[in-house]
PDB file of C-alpha atoms in Angstrom:
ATOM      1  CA  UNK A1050      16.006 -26.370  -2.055  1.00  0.00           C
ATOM      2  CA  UNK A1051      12.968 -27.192   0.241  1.00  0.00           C
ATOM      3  CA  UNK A1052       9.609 -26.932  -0.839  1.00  0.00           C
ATOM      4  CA  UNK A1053       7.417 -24.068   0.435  1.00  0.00           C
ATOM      5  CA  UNK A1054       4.641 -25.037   2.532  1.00  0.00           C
ATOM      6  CA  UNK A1055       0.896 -23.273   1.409  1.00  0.00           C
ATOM      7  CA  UNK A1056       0.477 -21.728   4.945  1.00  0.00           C
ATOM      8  CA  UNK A1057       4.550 -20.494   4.781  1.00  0.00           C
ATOM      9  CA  UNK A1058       3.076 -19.465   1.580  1.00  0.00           C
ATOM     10  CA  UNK A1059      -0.062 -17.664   3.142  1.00  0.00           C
ATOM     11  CA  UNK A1060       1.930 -16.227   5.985  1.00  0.00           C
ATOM     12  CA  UNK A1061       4.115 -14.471   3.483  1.00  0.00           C
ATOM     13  CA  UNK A1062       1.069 -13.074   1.412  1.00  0.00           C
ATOM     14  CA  UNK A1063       0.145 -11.528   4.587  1.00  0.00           C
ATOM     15  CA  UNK A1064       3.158  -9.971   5.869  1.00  0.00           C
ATOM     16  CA  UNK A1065       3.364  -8.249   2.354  1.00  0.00           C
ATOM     17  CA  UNK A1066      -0.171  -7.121   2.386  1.00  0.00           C
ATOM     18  CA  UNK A1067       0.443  -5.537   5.663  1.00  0.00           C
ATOM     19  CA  UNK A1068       3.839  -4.638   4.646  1.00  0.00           C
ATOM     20  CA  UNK A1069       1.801  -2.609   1.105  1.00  0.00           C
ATOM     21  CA  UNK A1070      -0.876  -0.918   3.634  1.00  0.00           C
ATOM     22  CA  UNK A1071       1.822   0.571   6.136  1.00  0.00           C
ATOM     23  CA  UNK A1072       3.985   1.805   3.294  1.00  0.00           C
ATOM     24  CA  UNK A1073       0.421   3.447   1.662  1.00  0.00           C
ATOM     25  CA  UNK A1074      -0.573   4.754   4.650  1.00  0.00           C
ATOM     26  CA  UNK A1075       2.256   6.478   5.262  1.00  0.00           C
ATOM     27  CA  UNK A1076       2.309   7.857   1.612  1.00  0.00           C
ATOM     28  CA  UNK A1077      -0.981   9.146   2.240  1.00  0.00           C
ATOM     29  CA  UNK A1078      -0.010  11.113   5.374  1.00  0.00           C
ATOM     30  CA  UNK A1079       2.767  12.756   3.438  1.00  0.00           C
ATOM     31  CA  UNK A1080       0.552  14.006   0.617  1.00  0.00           C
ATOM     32  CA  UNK A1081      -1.988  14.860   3.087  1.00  0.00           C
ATOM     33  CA  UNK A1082       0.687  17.165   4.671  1.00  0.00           C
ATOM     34  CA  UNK A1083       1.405  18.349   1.472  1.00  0.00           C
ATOM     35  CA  UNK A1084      -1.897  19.407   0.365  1.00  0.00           C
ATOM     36  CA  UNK A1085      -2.421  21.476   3.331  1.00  0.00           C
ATOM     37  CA  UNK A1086       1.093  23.651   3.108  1.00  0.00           C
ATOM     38  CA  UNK A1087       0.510  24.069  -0.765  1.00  0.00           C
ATOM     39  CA  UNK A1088      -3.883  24.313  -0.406  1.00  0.00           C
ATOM     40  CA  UNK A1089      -4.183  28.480  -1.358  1.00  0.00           C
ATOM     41  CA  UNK A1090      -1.410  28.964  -2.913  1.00  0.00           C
ATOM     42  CA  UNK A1091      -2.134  30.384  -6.584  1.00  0.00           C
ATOM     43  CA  UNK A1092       1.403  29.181  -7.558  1.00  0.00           C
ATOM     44  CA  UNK A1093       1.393  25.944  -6.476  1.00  0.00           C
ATOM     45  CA  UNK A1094      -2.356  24.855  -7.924  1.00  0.00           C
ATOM     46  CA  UNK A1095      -1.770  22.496 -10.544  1.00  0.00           C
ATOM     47  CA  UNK A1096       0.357  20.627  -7.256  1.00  0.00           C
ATOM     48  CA  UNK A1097      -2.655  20.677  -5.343  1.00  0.00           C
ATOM     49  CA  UNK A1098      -4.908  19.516  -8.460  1.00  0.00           C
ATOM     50  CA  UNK A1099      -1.985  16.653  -8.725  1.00  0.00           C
ATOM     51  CA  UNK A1100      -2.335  15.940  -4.562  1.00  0.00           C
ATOM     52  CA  UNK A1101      -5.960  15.196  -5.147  1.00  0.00           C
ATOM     53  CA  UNK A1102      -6.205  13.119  -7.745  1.00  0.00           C
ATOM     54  CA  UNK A1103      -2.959  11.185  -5.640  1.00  0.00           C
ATOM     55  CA  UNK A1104      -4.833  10.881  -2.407  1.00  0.00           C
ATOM     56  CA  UNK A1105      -7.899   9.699  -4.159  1.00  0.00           C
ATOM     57  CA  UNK A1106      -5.402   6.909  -5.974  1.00  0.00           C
ATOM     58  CA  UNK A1107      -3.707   6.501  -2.901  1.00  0.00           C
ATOM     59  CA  UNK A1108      -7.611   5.817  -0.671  1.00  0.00           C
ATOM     60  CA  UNK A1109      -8.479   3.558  -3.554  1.00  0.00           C
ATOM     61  CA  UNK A1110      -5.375   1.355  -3.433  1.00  0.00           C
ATOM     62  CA  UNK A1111      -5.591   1.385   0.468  1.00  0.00           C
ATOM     63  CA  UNK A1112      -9.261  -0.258  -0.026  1.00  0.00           C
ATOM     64  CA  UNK A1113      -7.979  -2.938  -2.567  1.00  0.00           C
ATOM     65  CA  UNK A1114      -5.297  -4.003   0.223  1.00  0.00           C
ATOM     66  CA  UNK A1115      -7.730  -3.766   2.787  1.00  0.00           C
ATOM     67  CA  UNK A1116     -10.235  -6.248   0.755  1.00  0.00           C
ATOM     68  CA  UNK A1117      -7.460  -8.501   0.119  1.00  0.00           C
ATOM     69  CA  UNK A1118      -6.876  -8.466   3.860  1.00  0.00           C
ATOM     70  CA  UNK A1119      -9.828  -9.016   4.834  1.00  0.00           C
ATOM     71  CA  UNK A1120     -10.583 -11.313   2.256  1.00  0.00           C
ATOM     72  CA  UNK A1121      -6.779 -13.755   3.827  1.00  0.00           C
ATOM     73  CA  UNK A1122      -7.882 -13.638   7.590  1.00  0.00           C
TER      74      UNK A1122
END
């Protein structure tokens, strides 16, 4: 089996970096879409108190992949 090479190694780190922040993105979209069709509803309020806290999580991981990004390039 051949060796991998450290900028193979790089190249990879940064396809799945990119590969994290579309797939986040994206999951952030969804919940924002989600927040606004449930946002008012007095049945669906501990689902909007869960959105939230998940698009908070969700901004917070999209930083750490964006530092890490930034940090490759």
């Amino acid at each position: 089996m051949a060796s991998v090479t450290k900028e193979e190694k790089k190249g990879l780190k940064q396809k799945l970096l990119e590969f994290r922040r579309t797939g986040l993105v994206a999951y952030a979209q969804y919940l924002a879409n989600e927040l606004e069709a449930s946002e008012g509803k007095e049945i669906r309020k501990a689902y909007t108190k869960y959105l939230k806290k998940e698009i908070t999580s969700t901004a917070k991981k999209i930083a750490r992949v964006e530092a890490k990004l930034s940090k490759e390039k």
